[in-house]
PDB file of C-alpha atoms and ligand atoms in Angstrom:
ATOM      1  CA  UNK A1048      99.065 117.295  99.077  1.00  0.00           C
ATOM      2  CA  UNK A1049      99.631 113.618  98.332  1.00  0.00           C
ATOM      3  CA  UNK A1050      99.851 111.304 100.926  1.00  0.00           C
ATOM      4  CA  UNK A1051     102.598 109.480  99.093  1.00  0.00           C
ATOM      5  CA  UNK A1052     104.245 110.561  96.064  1.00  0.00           C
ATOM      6  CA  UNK A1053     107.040 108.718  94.017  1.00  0.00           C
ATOM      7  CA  UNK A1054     108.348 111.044  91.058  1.00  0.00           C
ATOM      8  CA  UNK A1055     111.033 109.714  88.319  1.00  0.00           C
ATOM      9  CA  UNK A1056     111.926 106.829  90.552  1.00  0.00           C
ATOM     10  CA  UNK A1057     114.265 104.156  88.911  1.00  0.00           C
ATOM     11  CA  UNK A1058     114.840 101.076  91.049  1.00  0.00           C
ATOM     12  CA  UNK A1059     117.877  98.465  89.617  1.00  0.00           C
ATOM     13  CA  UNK A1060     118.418  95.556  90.729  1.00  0.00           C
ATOM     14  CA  UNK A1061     122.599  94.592  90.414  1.00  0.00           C
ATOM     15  CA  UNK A1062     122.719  91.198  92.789  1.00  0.00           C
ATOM     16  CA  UNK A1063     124.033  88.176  90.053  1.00  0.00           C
ATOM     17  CA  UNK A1064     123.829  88.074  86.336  1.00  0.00           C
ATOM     18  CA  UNK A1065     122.391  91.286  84.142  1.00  0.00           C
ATOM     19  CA  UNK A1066     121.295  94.359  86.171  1.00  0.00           C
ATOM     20  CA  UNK A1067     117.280  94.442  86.063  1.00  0.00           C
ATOM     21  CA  UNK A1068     115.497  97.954  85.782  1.00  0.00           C
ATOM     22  CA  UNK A1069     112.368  96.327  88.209  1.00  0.00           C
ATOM     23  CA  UNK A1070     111.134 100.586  88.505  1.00  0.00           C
ATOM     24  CA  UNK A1071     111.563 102.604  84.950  1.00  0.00           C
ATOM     25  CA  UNK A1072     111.134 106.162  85.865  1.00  0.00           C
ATOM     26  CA  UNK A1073     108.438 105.749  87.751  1.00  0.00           C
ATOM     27  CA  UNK A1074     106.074 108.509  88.858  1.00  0.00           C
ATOM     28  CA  UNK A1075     103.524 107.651  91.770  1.00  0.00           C
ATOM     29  CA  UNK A1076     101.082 109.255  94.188  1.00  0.00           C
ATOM     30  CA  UNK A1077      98.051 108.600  96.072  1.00  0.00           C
ATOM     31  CA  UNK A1078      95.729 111.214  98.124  1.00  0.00           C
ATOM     32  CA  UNK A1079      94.334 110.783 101.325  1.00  0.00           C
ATOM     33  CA  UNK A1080      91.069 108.996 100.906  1.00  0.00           C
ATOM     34  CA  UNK A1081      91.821 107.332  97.744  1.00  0.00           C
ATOM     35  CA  UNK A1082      92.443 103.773  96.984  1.00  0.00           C
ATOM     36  CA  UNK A1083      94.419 102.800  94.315  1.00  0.00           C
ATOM     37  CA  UNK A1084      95.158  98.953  92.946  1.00  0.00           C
ATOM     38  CA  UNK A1085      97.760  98.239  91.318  1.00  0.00           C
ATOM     39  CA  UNK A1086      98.231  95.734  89.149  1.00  0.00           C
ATOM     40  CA  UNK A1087     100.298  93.921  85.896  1.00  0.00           C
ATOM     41  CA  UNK A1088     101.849  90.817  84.992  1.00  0.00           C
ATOM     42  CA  UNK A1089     104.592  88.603  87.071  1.00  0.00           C
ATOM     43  CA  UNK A1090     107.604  90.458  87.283  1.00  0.00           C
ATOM     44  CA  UNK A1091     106.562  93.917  85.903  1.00  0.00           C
ATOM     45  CA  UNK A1092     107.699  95.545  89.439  1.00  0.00           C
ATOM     46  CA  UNK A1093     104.769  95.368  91.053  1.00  0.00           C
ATOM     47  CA  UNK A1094     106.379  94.151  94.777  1.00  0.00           C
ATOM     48  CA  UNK A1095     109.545  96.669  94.113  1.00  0.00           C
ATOM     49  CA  UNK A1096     106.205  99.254  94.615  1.00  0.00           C
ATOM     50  CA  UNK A1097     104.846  98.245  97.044  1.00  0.00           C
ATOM     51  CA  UNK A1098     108.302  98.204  99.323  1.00  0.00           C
ATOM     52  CA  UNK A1099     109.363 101.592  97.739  1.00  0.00           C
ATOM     53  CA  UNK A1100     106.531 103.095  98.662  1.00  0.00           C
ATOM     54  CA  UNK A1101     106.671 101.373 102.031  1.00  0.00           C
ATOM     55  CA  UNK A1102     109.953 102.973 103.217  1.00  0.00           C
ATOM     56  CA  UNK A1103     111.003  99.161 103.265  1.00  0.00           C
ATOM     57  CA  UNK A1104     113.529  99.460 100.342  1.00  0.00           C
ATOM     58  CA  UNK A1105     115.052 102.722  98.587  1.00  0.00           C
ATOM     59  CA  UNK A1106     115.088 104.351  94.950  1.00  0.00           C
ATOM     60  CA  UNK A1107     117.858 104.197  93.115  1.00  0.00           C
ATOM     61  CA  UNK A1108     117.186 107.637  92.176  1.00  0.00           C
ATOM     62  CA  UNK A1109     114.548 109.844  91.485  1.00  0.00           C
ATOM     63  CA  UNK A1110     112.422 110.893  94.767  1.00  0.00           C
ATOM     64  CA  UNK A1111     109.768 109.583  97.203  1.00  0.00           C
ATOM     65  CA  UNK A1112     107.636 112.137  99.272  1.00  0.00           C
ATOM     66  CA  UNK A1113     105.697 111.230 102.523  1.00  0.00           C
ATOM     67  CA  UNK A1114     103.107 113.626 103.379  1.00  0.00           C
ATOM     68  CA  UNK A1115     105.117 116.261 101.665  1.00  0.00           C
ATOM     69  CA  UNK A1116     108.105 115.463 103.318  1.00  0.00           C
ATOM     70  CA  UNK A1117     110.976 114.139 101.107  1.00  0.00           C
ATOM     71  CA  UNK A1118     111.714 110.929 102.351  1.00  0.00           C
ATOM     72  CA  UNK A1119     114.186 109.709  99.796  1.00  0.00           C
ATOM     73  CA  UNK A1120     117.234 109.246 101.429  1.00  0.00           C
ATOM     74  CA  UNK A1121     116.248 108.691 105.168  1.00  0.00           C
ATOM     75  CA  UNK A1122     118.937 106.975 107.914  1.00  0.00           C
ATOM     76  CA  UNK A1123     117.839 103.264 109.226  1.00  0.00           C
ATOM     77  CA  UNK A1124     116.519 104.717 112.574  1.00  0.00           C
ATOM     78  CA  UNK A1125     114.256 107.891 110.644  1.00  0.00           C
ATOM     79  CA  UNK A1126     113.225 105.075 108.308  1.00  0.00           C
ATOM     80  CA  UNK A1127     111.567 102.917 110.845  1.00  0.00           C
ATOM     81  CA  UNK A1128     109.993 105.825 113.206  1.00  0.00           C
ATOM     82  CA  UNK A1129     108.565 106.941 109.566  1.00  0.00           C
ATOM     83  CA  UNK A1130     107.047 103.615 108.845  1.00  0.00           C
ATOM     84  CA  UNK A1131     106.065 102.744 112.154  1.00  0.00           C
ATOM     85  CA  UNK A1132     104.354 106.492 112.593  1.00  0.00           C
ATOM     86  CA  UNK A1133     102.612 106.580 109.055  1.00  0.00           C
ATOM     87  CA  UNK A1134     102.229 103.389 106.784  1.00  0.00           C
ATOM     88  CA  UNK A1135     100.247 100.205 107.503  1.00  0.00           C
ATOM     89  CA  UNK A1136     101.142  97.170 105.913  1.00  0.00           C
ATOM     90  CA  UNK A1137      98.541  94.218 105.366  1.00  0.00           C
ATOM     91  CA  UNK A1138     101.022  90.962 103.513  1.00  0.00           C
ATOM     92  CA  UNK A1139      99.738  88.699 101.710  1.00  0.00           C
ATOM     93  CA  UNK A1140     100.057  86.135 104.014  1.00  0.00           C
ATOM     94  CA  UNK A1141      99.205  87.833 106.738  1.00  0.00           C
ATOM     95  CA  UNK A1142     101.988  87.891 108.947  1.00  0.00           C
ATOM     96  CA  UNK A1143     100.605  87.261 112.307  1.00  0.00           C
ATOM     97  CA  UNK A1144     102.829  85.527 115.108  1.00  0.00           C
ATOM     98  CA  UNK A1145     101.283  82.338 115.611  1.00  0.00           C
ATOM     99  CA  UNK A1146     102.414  82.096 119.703  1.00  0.00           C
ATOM    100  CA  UNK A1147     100.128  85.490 120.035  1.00  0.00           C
ATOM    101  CA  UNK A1148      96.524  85.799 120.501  1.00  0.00           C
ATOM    102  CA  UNK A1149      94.967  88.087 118.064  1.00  0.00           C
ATOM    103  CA  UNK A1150      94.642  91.175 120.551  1.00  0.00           C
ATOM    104  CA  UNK A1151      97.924  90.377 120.812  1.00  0.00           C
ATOM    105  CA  UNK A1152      99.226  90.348 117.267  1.00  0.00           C
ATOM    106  CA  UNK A1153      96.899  94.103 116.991  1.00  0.00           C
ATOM    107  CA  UNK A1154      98.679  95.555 120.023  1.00  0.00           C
ATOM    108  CA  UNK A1155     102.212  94.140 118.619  1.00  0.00           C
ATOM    109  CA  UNK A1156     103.256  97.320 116.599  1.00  0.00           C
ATOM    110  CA  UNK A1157     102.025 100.189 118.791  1.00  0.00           C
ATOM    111  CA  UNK A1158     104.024 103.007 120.852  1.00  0.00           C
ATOM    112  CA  UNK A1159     101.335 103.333 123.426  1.00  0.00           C
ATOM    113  CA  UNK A1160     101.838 101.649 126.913  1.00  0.00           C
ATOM    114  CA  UNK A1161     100.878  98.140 127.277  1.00  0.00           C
ATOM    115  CA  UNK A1162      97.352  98.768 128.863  1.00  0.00           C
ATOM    116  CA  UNK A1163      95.993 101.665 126.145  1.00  0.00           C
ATOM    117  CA  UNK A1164      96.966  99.304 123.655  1.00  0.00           C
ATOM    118  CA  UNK A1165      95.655  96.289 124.232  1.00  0.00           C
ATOM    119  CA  UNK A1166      92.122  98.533 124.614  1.00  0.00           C
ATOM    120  CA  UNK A1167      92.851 100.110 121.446  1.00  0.00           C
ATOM    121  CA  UNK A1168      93.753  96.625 119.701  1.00  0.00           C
ATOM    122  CA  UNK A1169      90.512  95.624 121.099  1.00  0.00           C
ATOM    123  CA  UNK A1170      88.338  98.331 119.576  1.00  0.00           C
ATOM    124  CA  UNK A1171      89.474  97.779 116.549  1.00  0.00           C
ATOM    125  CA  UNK A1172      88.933  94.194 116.479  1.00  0.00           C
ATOM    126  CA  UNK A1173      85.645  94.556 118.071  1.00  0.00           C
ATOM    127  CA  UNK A1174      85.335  96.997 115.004  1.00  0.00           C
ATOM    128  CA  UNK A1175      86.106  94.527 112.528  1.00  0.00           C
ATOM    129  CA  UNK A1176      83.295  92.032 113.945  1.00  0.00           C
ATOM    130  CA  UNK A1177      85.803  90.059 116.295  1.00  0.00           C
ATOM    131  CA  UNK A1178      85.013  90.956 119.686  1.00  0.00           C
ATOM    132  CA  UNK A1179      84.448  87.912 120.499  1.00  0.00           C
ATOM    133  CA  UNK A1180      87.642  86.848 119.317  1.00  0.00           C
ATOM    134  CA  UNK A1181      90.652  88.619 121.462  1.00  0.00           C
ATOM    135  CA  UNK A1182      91.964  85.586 123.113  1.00  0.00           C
ATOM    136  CA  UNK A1183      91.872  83.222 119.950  1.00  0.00           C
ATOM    137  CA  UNK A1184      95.171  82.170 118.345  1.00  0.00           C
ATOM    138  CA  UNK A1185      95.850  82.730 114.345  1.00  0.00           C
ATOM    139  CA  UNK A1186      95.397  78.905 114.388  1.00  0.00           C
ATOM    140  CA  UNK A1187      92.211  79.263 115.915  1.00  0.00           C
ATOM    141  CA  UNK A1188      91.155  81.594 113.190  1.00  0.00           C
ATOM    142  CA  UNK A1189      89.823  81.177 109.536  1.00  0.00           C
ATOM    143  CA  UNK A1190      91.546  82.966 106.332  1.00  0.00           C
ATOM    144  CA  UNK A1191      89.220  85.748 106.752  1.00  0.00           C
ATOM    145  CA  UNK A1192      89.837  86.389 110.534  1.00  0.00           C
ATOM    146  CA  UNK A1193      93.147  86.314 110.045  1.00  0.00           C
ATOM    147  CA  UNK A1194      93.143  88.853 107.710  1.00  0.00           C
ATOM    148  CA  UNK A1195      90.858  91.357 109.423  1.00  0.00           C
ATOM    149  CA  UNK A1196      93.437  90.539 112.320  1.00  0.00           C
ATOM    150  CA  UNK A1197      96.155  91.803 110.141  1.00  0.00           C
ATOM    151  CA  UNK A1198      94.384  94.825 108.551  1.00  0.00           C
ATOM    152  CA  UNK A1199      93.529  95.458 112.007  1.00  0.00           C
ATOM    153  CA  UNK A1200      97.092  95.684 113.065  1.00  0.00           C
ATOM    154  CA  UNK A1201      97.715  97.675 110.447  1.00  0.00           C
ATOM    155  CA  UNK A1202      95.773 100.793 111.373  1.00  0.00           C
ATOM    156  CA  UNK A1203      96.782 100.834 115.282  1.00  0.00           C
ATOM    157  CA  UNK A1204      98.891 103.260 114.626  1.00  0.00           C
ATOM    158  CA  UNK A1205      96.248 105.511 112.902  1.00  0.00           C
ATOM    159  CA  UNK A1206      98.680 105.430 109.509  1.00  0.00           C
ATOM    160  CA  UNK A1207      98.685 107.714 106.721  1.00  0.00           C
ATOM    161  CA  UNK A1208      98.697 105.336 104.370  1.00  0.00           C
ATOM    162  CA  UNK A1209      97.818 101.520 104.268  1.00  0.00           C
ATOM    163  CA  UNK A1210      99.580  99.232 101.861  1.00  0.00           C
ATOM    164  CA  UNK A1211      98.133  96.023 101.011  1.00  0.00           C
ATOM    165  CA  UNK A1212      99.798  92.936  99.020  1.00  0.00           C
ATOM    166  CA  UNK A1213      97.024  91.100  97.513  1.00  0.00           C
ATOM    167  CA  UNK A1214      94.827  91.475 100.620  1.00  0.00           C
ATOM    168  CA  UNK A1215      91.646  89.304  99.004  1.00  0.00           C
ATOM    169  CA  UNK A1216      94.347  86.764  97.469  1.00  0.00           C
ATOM    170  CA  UNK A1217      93.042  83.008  98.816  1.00  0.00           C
ATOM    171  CA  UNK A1218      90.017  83.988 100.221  1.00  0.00           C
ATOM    172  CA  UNK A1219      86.453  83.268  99.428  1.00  0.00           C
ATOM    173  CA  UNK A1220      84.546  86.028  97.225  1.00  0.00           C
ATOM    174  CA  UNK A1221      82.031  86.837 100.525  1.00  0.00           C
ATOM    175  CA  UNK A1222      85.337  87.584 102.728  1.00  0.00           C
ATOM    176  CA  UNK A1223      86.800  89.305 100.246  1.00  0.00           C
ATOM    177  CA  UNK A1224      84.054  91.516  99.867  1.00  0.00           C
ATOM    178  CA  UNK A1225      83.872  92.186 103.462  1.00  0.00           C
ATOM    179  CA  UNK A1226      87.656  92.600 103.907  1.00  0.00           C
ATOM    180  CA  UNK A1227      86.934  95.616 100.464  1.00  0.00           C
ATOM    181  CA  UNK A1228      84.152  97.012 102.527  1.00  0.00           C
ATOM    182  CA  UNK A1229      86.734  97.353 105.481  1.00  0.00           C
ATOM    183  CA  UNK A1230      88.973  99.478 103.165  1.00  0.00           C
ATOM    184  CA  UNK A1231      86.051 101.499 102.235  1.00  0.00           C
ATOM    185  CA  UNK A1232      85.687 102.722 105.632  1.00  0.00           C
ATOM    186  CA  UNK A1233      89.439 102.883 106.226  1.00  0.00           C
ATOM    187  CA  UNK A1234      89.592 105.282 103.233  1.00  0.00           C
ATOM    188  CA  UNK A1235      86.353 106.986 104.201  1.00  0.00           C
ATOM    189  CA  UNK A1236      88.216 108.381 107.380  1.00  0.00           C
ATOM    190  CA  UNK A1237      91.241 109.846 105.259  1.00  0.00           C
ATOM    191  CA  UNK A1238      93.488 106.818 105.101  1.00  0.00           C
ATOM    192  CA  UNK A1239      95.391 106.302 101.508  1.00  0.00           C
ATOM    193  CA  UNK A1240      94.865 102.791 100.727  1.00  0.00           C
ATOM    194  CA  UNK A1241      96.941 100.739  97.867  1.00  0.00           C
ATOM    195  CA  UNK A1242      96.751  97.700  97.092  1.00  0.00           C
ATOM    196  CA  UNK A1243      98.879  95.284  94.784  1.00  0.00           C
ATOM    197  CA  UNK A1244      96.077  92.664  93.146  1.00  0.00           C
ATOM    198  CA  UNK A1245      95.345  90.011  90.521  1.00  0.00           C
ATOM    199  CA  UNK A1246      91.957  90.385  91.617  1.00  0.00           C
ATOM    200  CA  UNK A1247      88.931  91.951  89.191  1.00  0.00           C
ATOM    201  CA  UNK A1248      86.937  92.917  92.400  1.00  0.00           C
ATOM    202  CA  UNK A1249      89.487  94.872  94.048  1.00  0.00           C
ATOM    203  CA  UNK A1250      89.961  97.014  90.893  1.00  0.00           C
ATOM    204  CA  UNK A1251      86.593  97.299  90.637  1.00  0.00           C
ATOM    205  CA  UNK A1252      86.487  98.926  94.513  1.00  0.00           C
ATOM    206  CA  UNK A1253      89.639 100.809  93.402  1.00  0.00           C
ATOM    207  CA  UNK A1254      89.499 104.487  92.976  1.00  0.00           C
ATOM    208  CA  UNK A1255      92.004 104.213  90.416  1.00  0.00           C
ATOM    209  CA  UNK A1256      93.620 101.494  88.718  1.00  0.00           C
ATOM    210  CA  UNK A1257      97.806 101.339  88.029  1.00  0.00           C
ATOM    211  CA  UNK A1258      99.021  99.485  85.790  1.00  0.00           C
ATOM    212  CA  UNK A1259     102.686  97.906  85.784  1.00  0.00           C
ATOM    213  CA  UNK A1260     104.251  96.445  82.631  1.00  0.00           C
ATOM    214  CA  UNK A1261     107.918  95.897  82.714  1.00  0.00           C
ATOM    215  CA  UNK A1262     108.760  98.562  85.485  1.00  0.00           C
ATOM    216  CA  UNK A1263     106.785 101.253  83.637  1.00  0.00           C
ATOM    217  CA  UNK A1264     103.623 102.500  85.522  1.00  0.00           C
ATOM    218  CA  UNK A1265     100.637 103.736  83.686  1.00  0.00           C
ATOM    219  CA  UNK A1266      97.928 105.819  85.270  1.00  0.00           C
ATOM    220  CA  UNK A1267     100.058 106.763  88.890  1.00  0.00           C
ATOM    221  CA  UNK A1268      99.547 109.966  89.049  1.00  0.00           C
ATOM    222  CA  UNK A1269      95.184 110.879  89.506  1.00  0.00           C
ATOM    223  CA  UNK A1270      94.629 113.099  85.848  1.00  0.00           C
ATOM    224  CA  UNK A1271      93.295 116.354  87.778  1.00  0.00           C
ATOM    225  CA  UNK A1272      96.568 116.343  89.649  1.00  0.00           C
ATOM    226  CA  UNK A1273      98.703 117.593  86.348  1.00  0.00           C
ATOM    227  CA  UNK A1274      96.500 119.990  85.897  1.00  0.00           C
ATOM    228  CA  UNK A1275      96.501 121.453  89.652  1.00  0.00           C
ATOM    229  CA  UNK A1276      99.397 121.400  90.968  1.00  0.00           C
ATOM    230  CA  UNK A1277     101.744 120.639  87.913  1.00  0.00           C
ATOM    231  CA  UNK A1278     104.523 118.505  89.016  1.00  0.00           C
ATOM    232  CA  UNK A1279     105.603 115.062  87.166  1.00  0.00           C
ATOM    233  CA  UNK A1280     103.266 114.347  83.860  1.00  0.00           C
ATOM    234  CA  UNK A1281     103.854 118.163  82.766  1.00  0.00           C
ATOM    235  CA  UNK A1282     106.377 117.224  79.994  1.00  0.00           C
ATOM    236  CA  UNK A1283     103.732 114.560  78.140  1.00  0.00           C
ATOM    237  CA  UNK A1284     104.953 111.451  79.735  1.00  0.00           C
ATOM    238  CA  UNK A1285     102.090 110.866  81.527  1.00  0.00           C
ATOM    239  CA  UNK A1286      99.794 111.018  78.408  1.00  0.00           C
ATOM    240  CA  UNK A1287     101.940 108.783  76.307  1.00  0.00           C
ATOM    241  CA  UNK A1288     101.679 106.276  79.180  1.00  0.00           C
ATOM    242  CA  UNK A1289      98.297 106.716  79.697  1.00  0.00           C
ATOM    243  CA  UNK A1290      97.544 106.014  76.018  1.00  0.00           C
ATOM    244  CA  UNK A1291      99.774 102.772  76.451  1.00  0.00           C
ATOM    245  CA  UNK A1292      97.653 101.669  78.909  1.00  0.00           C
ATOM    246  CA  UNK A1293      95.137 101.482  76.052  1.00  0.00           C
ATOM    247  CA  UNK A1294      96.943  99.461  74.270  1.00  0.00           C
ATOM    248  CA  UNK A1295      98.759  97.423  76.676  1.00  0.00           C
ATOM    249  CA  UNK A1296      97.582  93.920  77.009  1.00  0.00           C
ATOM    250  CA  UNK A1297      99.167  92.257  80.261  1.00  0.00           C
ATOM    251  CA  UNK A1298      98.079  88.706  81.175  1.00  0.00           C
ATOM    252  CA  UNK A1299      96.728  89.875  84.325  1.00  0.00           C
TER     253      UNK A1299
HETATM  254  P1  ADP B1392     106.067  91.565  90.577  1.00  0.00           P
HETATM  255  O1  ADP B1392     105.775  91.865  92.018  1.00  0.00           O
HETATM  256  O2  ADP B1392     105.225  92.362  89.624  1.00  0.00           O
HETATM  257  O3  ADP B1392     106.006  90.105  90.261  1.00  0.00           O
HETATM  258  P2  ADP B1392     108.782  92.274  91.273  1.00  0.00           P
HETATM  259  O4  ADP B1392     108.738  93.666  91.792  1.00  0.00           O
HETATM  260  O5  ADP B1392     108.861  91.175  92.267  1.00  0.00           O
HETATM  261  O6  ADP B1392     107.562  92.050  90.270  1.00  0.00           O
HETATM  262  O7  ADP B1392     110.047  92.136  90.293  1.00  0.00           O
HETATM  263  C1  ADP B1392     110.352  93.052  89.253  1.00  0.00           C
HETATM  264  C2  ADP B1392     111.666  92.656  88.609  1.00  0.00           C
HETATM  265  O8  ADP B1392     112.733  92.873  89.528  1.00  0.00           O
HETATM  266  C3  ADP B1392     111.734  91.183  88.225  1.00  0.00           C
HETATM  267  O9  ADP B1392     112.490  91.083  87.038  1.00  0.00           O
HETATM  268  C4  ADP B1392     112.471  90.554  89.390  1.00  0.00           C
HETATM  269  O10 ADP B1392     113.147  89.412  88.974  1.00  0.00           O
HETATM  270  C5  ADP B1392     113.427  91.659  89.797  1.00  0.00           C
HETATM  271  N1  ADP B1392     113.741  91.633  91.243  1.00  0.00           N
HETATM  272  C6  ADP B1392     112.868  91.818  92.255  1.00  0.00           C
HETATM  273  N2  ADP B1392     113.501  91.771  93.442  1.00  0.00           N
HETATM  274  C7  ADP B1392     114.814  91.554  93.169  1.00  0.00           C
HETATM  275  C8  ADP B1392     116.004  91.412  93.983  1.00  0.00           C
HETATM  276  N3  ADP B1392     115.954  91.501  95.311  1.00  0.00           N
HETATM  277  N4  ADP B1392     117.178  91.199  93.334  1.00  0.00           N
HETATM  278  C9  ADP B1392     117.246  91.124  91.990  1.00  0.00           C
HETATM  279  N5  ADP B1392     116.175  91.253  91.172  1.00  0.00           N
HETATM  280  C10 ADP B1392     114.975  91.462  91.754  1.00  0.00           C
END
């Protein structure tokens, strides 16, 4: 089972001028464990993705899966107990209150009671080599630190699936190594990881590399997938696309 799966999923945009197809049919999915980048030029619908897949904006048809579990047309309040109980989110500017300390911003999204998680934001910062950073402020913190603060943050509520929006963009190559290195272990426990980049190292990490050109995805669905379990890609779509991608250029 996929831990997220988007099949035939058209997003238009309507709001001023000429309506804008920013998702073209779109099929999608990720497995627990893998990590997928996705990339493609400005404006080929790479963001629209990310908060489709993220439960933080909706199809306008076609069908999104969470675990299984169709979660196409959910109400506001199933939305956000969804989000909150299965997907991380890293942004690419990180996102972290600045009036918070770091153990803090961790403990910010979590269900458990106050005490369990500011031990739990703890451990994981402790994990991510800042234990001896709790009590520091995001101002008090370099790029780096801030962003192992926020991919901290992201996993304290153990999600399915952790989406990242250029989570190496800005930063040095070293710390963006170490912040890969992070998802490796995050995947290595089960976690789907995927993660919009411009970046060559974070496709070269990748599992599997997406690419976006004008709302049209190539390579979203992993090849032994069509094969298995049959589902989107069985009418040839998926191998026209994925001979595009050979021959799609993208200034990426
Ligand atoms: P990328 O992240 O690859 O730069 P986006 O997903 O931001 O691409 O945008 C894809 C297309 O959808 C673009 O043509 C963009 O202008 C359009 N778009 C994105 N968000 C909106 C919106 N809220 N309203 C109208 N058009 C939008």
């Amino acid at each position: 089972m996929y831990s997220l799966e988007l099949r035939d999923v058209v997003k238009r945009y309507s709001s001023g001028g000429e309506p804008v197809v920013a998702l073209d049919h779109v099929d999608f999915a990720v497995s627990p464990g893998e990590f997928v980048a996705v990339v493609g030029p400005s404006g080929s619908g790479k963001s629209t993705l990310l908060n489709v897949l993220g439960l933080l904006d909706d199809p306008t048809d076609g069908q999104r899966l969470l675990n299984g579990t169709d979660v196409t047309n959910l109400s506001v309040a199933e939305r956000t107990t969804a989000r909150k109980e299965s997907i991380g989110f890293v942004f690419q500017d990180f996102h972290l209150l600045p009036t918070l300390s770091a153990v803090e911003n961790v403990a910010l999204p979590t269900a458990f009671d106050p005490g369990d998680a500011r031990d739990r934001a703890a451990s994981l910062l402790d994990r991510f080599g800042l234990g001896d950073r709790l009590d520091h402020g995001p101002s008090e913190l370099s790029g780096g630190q801030k962003q192992r603060v926020a991919i901290a943050r992201s996993l304290i509520n153990d999600p399915a699936v952790l989406l990242a929006d250029e989570p190496t963009g800005n930063l040095d190559t070293e710390t963006g190594s170490a912040i890969l290195a992070e998802f490796e272990r995050v995947k290595s426990e089960g976690v789907a990881v995927v993660a919009v980049t411009h970046d060559p190292l974070v496709e070269e990490y990748a599992d599997r590399v997406v690419e976006l050109t004008d709302g049209v995805v190539v390579g979203g669905v992993p090849a032994e997938a069509d094969a298995d379990v049959g589902g989107p890609g069985d009418d040839g779509v998926d191998d026209a696309r994925r001979i595009r991608r050979s021959t799609a250029s993208g200034d990426r």
